PDB file of C-alpha atoms in Angstrom:
ATOM      1  CA  MET A   1      33.303 -13.619   6.257  1.00 78.00           C
ATOM      2  CA  SER A   2      31.155 -16.534   5.132  1.00 92.00           C
ATOM      3  CA  LEU A   3      28.331 -16.055   2.634  1.00 96.00           C
ATOM      4  CA  ILE A   4      25.174 -18.098   3.107  1.00 98.00           C
ATOM      5  CA  ILE A   5      23.307 -18.855  -0.120  1.00 98.00           C
ATOM      6  CA  THR A   6      20.000 -20.716   0.194  1.00 98.00           C
ATOM      7  CA  ILE A   7      18.333 -22.454  -2.740  1.00 98.00           C
ATOM      8  CA  ASP A   8      14.728 -23.463  -2.160  1.00 97.00           C
ATOM      9  CA  GLY A   9      12.296 -24.882  -4.658  1.00 95.00           C
ATOM     10  CA  PRO A  10       9.943 -27.716  -5.544  1.00 93.00           C
ATOM     11  CA  GLY A  11      10.977 -31.288  -6.257  1.00 88.00           C
ATOM     12  CA  GLY A  12      12.738 -31.796  -9.570  1.00 89.00           C
ATOM     13  CA  SER A  13      13.758 -28.141  -9.908  1.00 93.00           C
ATOM     14  CA  GLY A  14      17.416 -29.178  -9.856  1.00 92.00           C
ATOM     15  CA  LYS A  15      18.290 -27.323  -6.667  1.00 94.00           C
ATOM     16  CA  SER A  16      20.557 -30.065  -5.298  1.00 93.00           C
ATOM     17  CA  ASP A  17      22.585 -30.390  -8.498  1.00 94.00           C
ATOM     18  CA  VAL A  18      22.808 -26.606  -8.783  1.00 97.00           C
ATOM     19  CA  ALA A  19      23.887 -26.146  -5.161  1.00 97.00           C
ATOM     20  CA  ARG A  20      26.455 -28.950  -5.461  1.00 96.00           C
ATOM     21  CA  LEU A  21      28.022 -27.536  -8.635  1.00 96.00           C
ATOM     22  CA  CYS A  22      28.041 -23.998  -7.239  1.00 97.00           C
ATOM     23  CA  ALA A  23      29.922 -25.237  -4.169  1.00 96.00           C
ATOM     24  CA  GLU A  24      32.359 -27.310  -6.229  1.00 94.00           C
ATOM     25  CA  SER A  25      32.984 -24.440  -8.641  1.00 94.00           C
ATOM     26  CA  ALA A  26      33.477 -21.713  -6.048  1.00 93.00           C
ATOM     27  CA  GLY A  27      35.292 -23.786  -3.453  1.00 92.00           C
ATOM     28  CA  GLY A  28      32.371 -23.614  -1.033  1.00 95.00           C
ATOM     29  CA  VAL A  29      30.423 -26.180   0.965  1.00 96.00           C
ATOM     30  CA  TRP A  30      27.184 -27.792  -0.189  1.00 97.00           C
ATOM     31  CA  ILE A  31      24.624 -28.779   2.430  1.00 97.00           C
ATOM     32  CA  ASN A  32      21.612 -30.807   1.285  1.00 96.00           C
ATOM     33  CA  SER A  33      18.944 -30.636   4.002  1.00 94.00           C
ATOM     34  CA  GLY A  34      16.899 -33.307   2.249  1.00 92.00           C
ATOM     35  CA  GLN A  35      19.617 -35.867   2.945  1.00 94.00           C
ATOM     36  CA  ALA A  36      19.155 -35.275   6.671  1.00 95.00           C
ATOM     37  CA  TYR A  37      15.396 -35.895   6.457  1.00 94.00           C
ATOM     38  CA  ARG A  38      15.881 -38.983   4.283  1.00 93.00           C
ATOM     39  CA  LEU A  39      18.415 -40.404   6.714  1.00 94.00           C
ATOM     40  CA  ILE A  40      16.170 -39.783   9.724  1.00 95.00           C
ATOM     41  CA  THR A  41      13.357 -41.549   7.843  1.00 95.00           C
ATOM     42  CA  TRP A  42      15.671 -44.478   7.167  1.00 94.00           C
ATOM     43  CA  VAL A  43      16.774 -44.717  10.805  1.00 93.00           C
ATOM     44  CA  ALA A  44      13.120 -44.667  11.941  1.00 94.00           C
ATOM     45  CA  LEU A  45      12.145 -47.380   9.455  1.00 95.00           C
ATOM     46  CA  LYS A  46      15.040 -49.588  10.527  1.00 93.00           C
ATOM     47  CA  SER A  47      13.991 -49.158  14.156  1.00 91.00           C
ATOM     48  CA  GLY A  48      10.684 -50.842  13.319  1.00 94.00           C
ATOM     49  CA  TRP A  49       8.539 -47.763  12.606  1.00 96.00           C
ATOM     50  CA  ASP A  50       5.334 -48.763  10.806  1.00 95.00           C
ATOM     51  CA  GLY A  51       5.055 -45.525   8.819  1.00 93.00           C
ATOM     52  CA  THR A  52       2.204 -43.970  10.791  1.00 95.00           C
ATOM     53  CA  GLU A  53       2.286 -40.613  12.555  1.00 95.00           C
ATOM     54  CA  GLY A  54       1.315 -42.122  15.908  1.00 96.00           C
ATOM     55  CA  ASP A  55       4.054 -44.736  15.917  1.00 97.00           C
ATOM     56  CA  PHE A  56       6.637 -42.186  14.772  1.00 96.00           C
ATOM     57  CA  ALA A  57       5.671 -39.788  17.568  1.00 95.00           C
ATOM     58  CA  MET A  58       6.075 -42.624  20.078  1.00 95.00           C
ATOM     59  CA  ARG A  59       9.536 -43.611  18.782  1.00 93.00           C
ATOM     60  CA  LEU A  60      10.924 -40.116  18.211  1.00 94.00           C
ATOM     61  CA  PRO A  61      11.999 -39.262  21.811  1.00 92.00           C
ATOM     62  CA  SER A  62      14.256 -42.329  22.012  1.00 89.00           C
ATOM     63  CA  LEU A  63      15.670 -41.639  18.549  1.00 88.00           C
ATOM     64  CA  LEU A  64      16.518 -38.055  19.500  1.00 85.00           C
ATOM     65  CA  GLU A  65      17.906 -39.111  22.871  1.00 79.00           C
ATOM     66  CA  ASN A  66      20.390 -41.452  21.209  1.00 73.00           C
ATOM     67  CA  GLY A  67      21.581 -38.739  18.828  1.00 74.00           C
ATOM     68  CA  LEU A  68      20.214 -39.178  15.341  1.00 82.00           C
ATOM     69  CA  LEU A  69      22.814 -37.642  13.075  1.00 93.00           C
ATOM     70  CA  THR A  70      26.387 -36.473  12.866  1.00 92.00           C
ATOM     71  CA  TRP A  71      28.169 -35.037   9.863  1.00 93.00           C
ATOM     72  CA  GLU A  72      31.481 -34.857   8.099  1.00 94.00           C
ATOM     73  CA  CYS A  73      32.643 -32.464   5.415  1.00 93.00           C
ATOM     74  CA  VAL A  74      34.279 -34.256   2.489  1.00 90.00           C
ATOM     75  CA  SER A  75      35.759 -31.886  -0.074  1.00 85.00           C
ATOM     76  CA  SER A  76      32.894 -29.506  -0.887  1.00 91.00           C
ATOM     77  CA  LYS A  77      30.053 -31.654   0.459  1.00 94.00           C
ATOM     78  CA  VAL A  78      28.539 -32.215   3.903  1.00 96.00           C
ATOM     79  CA  ILE A  79      27.574 -35.853   4.439  1.00 94.00           C
ATOM     80  CA  PHE A  80      25.118 -36.655   7.209  1.00 95.00           C
ATOM     81  CA  LEU A  81      25.776 -39.900   9.071  1.00 94.00           C
ATOM     82  CA  SER A  82      23.936 -42.178  11.465  1.00 91.00           C
ATOM     83  CA  SER A  83      24.893 -45.297  13.380  1.00 84.00           C
ATOM     84  CA  LEU A  84      23.401 -47.337  10.522  1.00 82.00           C
ATOM     85  CA  SER A  85      24.851 -47.954   7.092  1.00 80.00           C
ATOM     86  CA  SER A  86      23.571 -45.474   4.509  1.00 83.00           C
ATOM     87  CA  PRO A  87      20.488 -46.500   2.527  1.00 88.00           C
ATOM     88  CA  SER A  88      21.068 -47.817  -0.983  1.00 86.00           C
ATOM     89  CA  ASP A  89      19.306 -46.732  -4.165  1.00 82.00           C
ATOM     90  CA  LYS A  90      16.843 -49.599  -3.836  1.00 84.00           C
ATOM     91  CA  ASP A  91      15.775 -48.266  -0.425  1.00 88.00           C
ATOM     92  CA  GLN A  92      14.778 -44.861  -1.792  1.00 86.00           C
ATOM     93  CA  THR A  93      11.238 -45.841  -2.789  1.00 84.00           C
ATOM     94  CA  GLU A  94      10.478 -46.947   0.776  1.00 90.00           C
ATOM     95  CA  ILE A  95      12.009 -43.733   2.119  1.00 92.00           C
ATOM     96  CA  GLU A  96      10.079 -41.540  -0.342  1.00 85.00           C
ATOM     97  CA  SER A  97       6.791 -43.143   0.701  1.00 87.00           C
ATOM     98  CA  ALA A  98       7.415 -42.436   4.392  1.00 93.00           C
ATOM     99  CA  ILE A  99       9.363 -39.173   4.452  1.00 91.00           C
ATOM    100  CA  GLY A 100       6.239 -36.988   4.509  1.00 88.00           C
ATOM    101  CA  VAL A 101       5.467 -37.974   8.086  1.00 93.00           C
ATOM    102  CA  VAL A 102       9.043 -37.233   9.161  1.00 94.00           C
ATOM    103  CA  ALA A 103       9.420 -33.949   7.280  1.00 90.00           C
ATOM    104  CA  THR A 104       6.204 -32.487   8.701  1.00 90.00           C
ATOM    105  CA  ASN A 105       7.039 -33.317  12.315  1.00 93.00           C
ATOM    106  CA  GLY A 106       7.797 -30.107  14.202  1.00 92.00           C
ATOM    107  CA  SER A 107      10.340 -31.710  16.540  1.00 93.00           C
ATOM    108  CA  VAL A 108      12.260 -33.209  13.636  1.00 94.00           C
ATOM    109  CA  ARG A 109      12.311 -29.914  11.760  1.00 94.00           C
ATOM    110  CA  SER A 110      13.595 -28.089  14.841  1.00 94.00           C
ATOM    111  CA  TYR A 111      16.261 -30.759  15.269  1.00 94.00           C
ATOM    112  CA  VAL A 112      17.429 -30.492  11.648  1.00 95.00           C
ATOM    113  CA  ASN A 113      17.280 -26.689  11.631  1.00 96.00           C
ATOM    114  CA  ASN A 114      19.468 -26.505  14.749  1.00 95.00           C
ATOM    115  CA  LEU A 115      21.839 -29.072  13.254  1.00 95.00           C
ATOM    116  CA  LEU A 116      22.254 -26.943  10.124  1.00 97.00           C
ATOM    117  CA  LYS A 117      22.878 -23.773  12.136  1.00 96.00           C
ATOM    118  CA  ASP A 118      25.438 -25.568  14.281  1.00 95.00           C
ATOM    119  CA  LEU A 119      27.123 -26.907  11.173  1.00 95.00           C
ATOM    120  CA  ILE A 120      27.448 -23.426   9.662  1.00 95.00           C
ATOM    121  CA  GLN A 121      29.047 -22.186  12.878  1.00 94.00           C
ATOM    122  CA  LYS A 122      31.585 -24.996  13.096  1.00 93.00           C
ATOM    123  CA  GLU A 123      32.634 -25.475   9.474  1.00 92.00           C
ATOM    124  CA  ASN A 124      35.024 -23.020   7.844  1.00 90.00           C
ATOM    125  CA  SER A 125      34.134 -21.907   4.324  1.00 93.00           C
ATOM    126  CA  LYS A 126      33.752 -18.707   2.339  1.00 93.00           C
ATOM    127  CA  TYR A 127      30.525 -19.943   0.750  1.00 96.00           C
ATOM    128  CA  PHE A 128      27.768 -22.159   2.104  1.00 97.00           C
ATOM    129  CA  PHE A 129      25.200 -23.367  -0.431  1.00 98.00           C
ATOM    130  CA  LEU A 130      22.148 -24.902   1.258  1.00 98.00           C
ATOM    131  CA  ASP A 131      19.256 -26.431  -0.658  1.00 97.00           C
ATOM    132  CA  GLY A 132      15.858 -27.500   0.618  1.00 93.00           C
ATOM    133  CA  ARG A 133      12.309 -26.229   0.855  1.00 91.00           C
ATOM    134  CA  ASP A 134      12.499 -23.748   3.715  1.00 94.00           C
ATOM    135  CA  MET A 135      16.188 -22.834   3.919  1.00 96.00           C
ATOM    136  CA  GLY A 136      15.600 -19.169   3.104  1.00 97.00           C
ATOM    137  CA  SER A 137      12.120 -18.804   4.534  1.00 95.00           C
ATOM    138  CA  VAL A 138      12.617 -20.464   7.939  1.00 95.00           C
ATOM    139  CA  VAL A 139      16.127 -21.719   8.678  1.00 96.00           C
ATOM    140  CA  PHE A 140      18.250 -18.846   7.351  1.00 97.00           C
ATOM    141  CA  PRO A 141      15.897 -15.906   6.683  1.00 97.00           C
ATOM    142  CA  GLY A 142      18.884 -13.567   6.953  1.00 97.00           C
ATOM    143  CA  ALA A 143      20.905 -15.395   4.299  1.00 98.00           C
ATOM    144  CA  ASP A 144      23.094 -13.250   2.063  1.00 98.00           C
ATOM    145  CA  LEU A 145      21.356 -14.548  -1.070  1.00 98.00           C
ATOM    146  CA  LYS A 146      18.017 -16.360  -1.067  1.00 98.00           C
ATOM    147  CA  ILE A 147      17.107 -18.135  -4.297  1.00 98.00           C
ATOM    148  CA  PHE A 148      13.816 -19.781  -5.192  1.00 98.00           C
ATOM    149  CA  LEU A 149      14.619 -22.139  -8.062  1.00 98.00           C
ATOM    150  CA  THR A 150      11.747 -23.546 -10.066  1.00 97.00           C
ATOM    151  CA  ALA A 151      10.759 -24.899 -13.484  1.00 96.00           C
ATOM    152  CA  SER A 152       7.610 -26.114 -15.202  1.00 96.00           C
ATOM    153  CA  LEU A 153       6.067 -29.375 -14.009  1.00 96.00           C
ATOM    154  CA  ASP A 154       6.852 -31.127 -17.304  1.00 95.00           C
ATOM    155  CA  VAL A 155      10.499 -30.092 -17.190  1.00 95.00           C
ATOM    156  CA  ARG A 156      10.831 -31.144 -13.562  1.00 94.00           C
ATOM    157  CA  ALA A 157       9.287 -34.549 -14.311  1.00 94.00           C
ATOM    158  CA  GLU A 158      11.742 -35.110 -17.169  1.00 92.00           C
ATOM    159  CA  ARG A 159      14.656 -34.171 -14.912  1.00 89.00           C
ATOM    160  CA  ARG A 160      13.496 -36.506 -12.158  1.00 87.00           C
ATOM    161  CA  LEU A 161      13.083 -39.328 -14.694  1.00 87.00           C
ATOM    162  CA  ARG A 162      16.718 -38.928 -15.726  1.00 84.00           C
ATOM    163  CA  GLN A 163      17.860 -38.522 -12.141  1.00 77.00           C
ATOM    164  CA  ARG A 164      16.103 -41.353 -10.310  1.00 69.00           C
ATOM    165  CA  SER A 165      12.956 -42.915 -11.723  1.00 58.00           C
ATOM    166  CA  PHE A 166      12.871 -46.185  -9.708  1.00 66.00           C
ATOM    167  CA  GLY A 167      11.049 -47.777 -12.650  1.00 73.00           C
ATOM    168  CA  GLU A 168       8.307 -45.118 -12.798  1.00 80.00           C
ATOM    169  CA  SER A 169       6.886 -43.735 -16.027  1.00 89.00           C
ATOM    170  CA  ILE A 170       7.023 -40.020 -16.857  1.00 92.00           C
ATOM    171  CA  ASP A 171       3.286 -39.769 -16.107  1.00 93.00           C
ATOM    172  CA  ASP A 172       3.736 -41.410 -12.708  1.00 90.00           C
ATOM    173  CA  ILE A 173       6.531 -39.000 -11.861  1.00 90.00           C
ATOM    174  CA  ARG A 174       4.523 -35.989 -13.014  1.00 93.00           C
ATOM    175  CA  LYS A 175       1.579 -37.011 -10.829  1.00 93.00           C
ATOM    176  CA  ARG A 176       3.853 -37.649  -7.857  1.00 87.00           C
ATOM    177  CA  LEU A 177       5.549 -34.259  -8.226  1.00 92.00           C
ATOM    178  CA  GLU A 178       2.193 -32.506  -8.586  1.00 93.00           C
ATOM    179  CA  LYS A 179       0.955 -34.115  -5.375  1.00 90.00           C
ATOM    180  CA  ARG A 180       4.244 -33.313  -3.614  1.00 86.00           C
ATOM    181  CA  ASP A 181       3.915 -29.666  -4.702  1.00 90.00           C
ATOM    182  CA  GLU A 182       0.447 -29.455  -3.185  1.00 90.00           C
ATOM    183  CA  ASP A 183       1.489 -31.222   0.005  1.00 86.00           C
ATOM    184  CA  ASP A 184       4.608 -29.067   0.422  1.00 86.00           C
ATOM    185  CA  ARG A 185       2.747 -25.793  -0.050  1.00 87.00           C
ATOM    186  CA  ASN A 186       0.021 -26.802   2.386  1.00 86.00           C
ATOM    187  CA  ARG A 187       2.340 -27.908   5.184  1.00 82.00           C
ATOM    188  CA  LEU A 188       1.696 -26.191   8.490  1.00 79.00           C
ATOM    189  CA  VAL A 189       5.378 -26.626   9.370  1.00 80.00           C
ATOM    190  CA  GLY A 190       8.159 -25.884   6.878  1.00 79.00           C
ATOM    191  CA  GLY A 191       5.838 -25.277   3.952  1.00 83.00           C
ATOM    192  CA  LEU A 192       7.226 -24.448   0.517  1.00 90.00           C
ATOM    193  CA  VAL A 193       7.036 -20.680  -0.048  1.00 93.00           C
ATOM    194  CA  GLU A 194       9.087 -18.105  -1.854  1.00 95.00           C
ATOM    195  CA  PRO A 195      11.262 -16.500   0.853  1.00 96.00           C
ATOM    196  CA  GLU A 196      10.812 -12.796   1.396  1.00 96.00           C
ATOM    197  CA  GLY A 197      13.256 -10.854  -0.752  1.00 97.00           C
ATOM    198  CA  CYS A 198      14.309 -13.933  -2.723  1.00 98.00           C
ATOM    199  CA  TRP A 199      15.569 -14.116  -6.291  1.00 98.00           C
ATOM    200  CA  LEU A 200      13.012 -16.080  -8.328  1.00 98.00           C
ATOM    201  CA  LEU A 201      15.029 -18.114 -10.830  1.00 98.00           C
ATOM    202  CA  VAL A 202      13.043 -20.067 -13.435  1.00 97.00           C
ATOM    203  CA  SER A 203      15.234 -22.684 -15.092  1.00 96.00           C
ATOM    204  CA  SER A 204      12.786 -24.306 -17.519  1.00 96.00           C
ATOM    205  CA  ASP A 205      14.805 -23.090 -20.514  1.00 96.00           C
ATOM    206  CA  LEU A 206      18.220 -23.204 -18.862  1.00 96.00           C
ATOM    207  CA  SER A 207      20.736 -26.014 -18.765  1.00 94.00           C
ATOM    208  CA  LEU A 208      22.265 -27.036 -15.462  1.00 94.00           C
ATOM    209  CA  GLN A 209      25.486 -25.252 -16.368  1.00 95.00           C
ATOM    210  CA  GLU A 210      23.646 -22.065 -17.390  1.00 96.00           C
ATOM    211  CA  THR A 211      21.739 -22.030 -14.101  1.00 97.00           C
ATOM    212  CA  VAL A 212      24.944 -22.451 -12.108  1.00 96.00           C
ATOM    213  CA  MET A 213      26.633 -19.647 -14.028  1.00 95.00           C
ATOM    214  CA  LYS A 214      23.712 -17.279 -13.420  1.00 96.00           C
ATOM    215  CA  ILE A 215      24.062 -17.807  -9.679  1.00 97.00           C
ATOM    216  CA  LEU A 216      27.851 -17.520  -9.643  1.00 96.00           C
ATOM    217  CA  ASP A 217      27.639 -14.358 -11.766  1.00 96.00           C
ATOM    218  CA  ARG A 218      25.172 -12.865  -9.270  1.00 96.00           C
ATOM    219  CA  ILE A 219      27.508 -13.684  -6.377  1.00 96.00           C
ATOM    220  CA  ARG A 220      30.459 -12.211  -8.245  1.00 94.00           C
ATOM    221  CA  GLN A 221      28.559  -9.008  -9.045  1.00 95.00           C
ATOM    222  CA  GLU A 222      27.536  -8.461  -5.426  1.00 94.00           C
ATOM    223  CA  TRP A 223      30.546  -9.759  -3.486  1.00 93.00           C
ATOM    224  CA  GLY A 224      33.498  -9.682  -5.854  1.00 89.00           C
ATOM    225  CA  PRO A 225      35.651 -12.202  -7.745  1.00 85.00           C
ATOM    226  CA  ILE A 226      35.337 -15.952  -7.254  1.00 82.00           C
ATOM    227  CA  SER A 227      38.361 -18.217  -7.437  1.00 71.00           C
ATOM    228  CA  PHE A 228      36.876 -20.987  -9.545  1.00 65.00           C
ATOM    229  CA  ARG A 229      37.931 -24.507  -8.577  1.00 61.00           C
ATOM    230  CA  VAL A 230      36.485 -26.418 -11.553  1.00 52.00           C
ATOM    231  CA  ALA A 231      38.072 -26.239 -14.984  1.00 41.00           C
ATOM    232  CA  GLY A 232      35.827 -24.715 -17.617  1.00 44.00           C
ATOM    233  CA  VAL A 233      33.666 -22.837 -15.125  1.00 50.00           C
ATOM    234  CA  GLY A 234      33.702 -19.049 -15.098  1.00 48.00           C
ATOM    235  CA  ARG A 235      34.349 -16.445 -17.688  1.00 44.00           C
TER     236      ARG A 235
END
């Protein structure tokens, strides 16, 4: 039996790092839904998309018809692929500025949601750790464990600065995260909400390792022992 663990939360909450380390530690598979949306944004931009909703809507049918994404599972991580080379770090600012249009498009969200469900069916793993903004609320509402991971705005801004600042100041990042929070919660499609029956996990005062251990301990308490794959993890 496979266990599906969803980790939703706002930007900078650390959900991707937490999901990745949980999967590596427990011998599971990590699926980062945000990578799929970023890659679709990149493919659209490289096709000549001008960044507007109207132009994206016009280009989307041909993009979907040609098959946007495939995937491969490398060790404990799912990597989404397209016919293009993957974007580099220097491309991320352009992607970040355009991804809102892509991520709020209903057809794109349906496409990604179906892709994730298909992936879960075809890959073989005891644990699937999926992070995003609506994994537990929309995509997998029947997940075995639904986590809403969050932290204070200041803590999230500091984490994002260390993670990928693209030359921004801490104030710029804080303002961008605050706006992203508002936009995500007000989305008509795939909005950021705490999934029904979720575990609210506030990590403002927790290290990355402490957060991972809290989740793995919860899994162990409810579903039995975990065969840890990473040295130094577990008790």
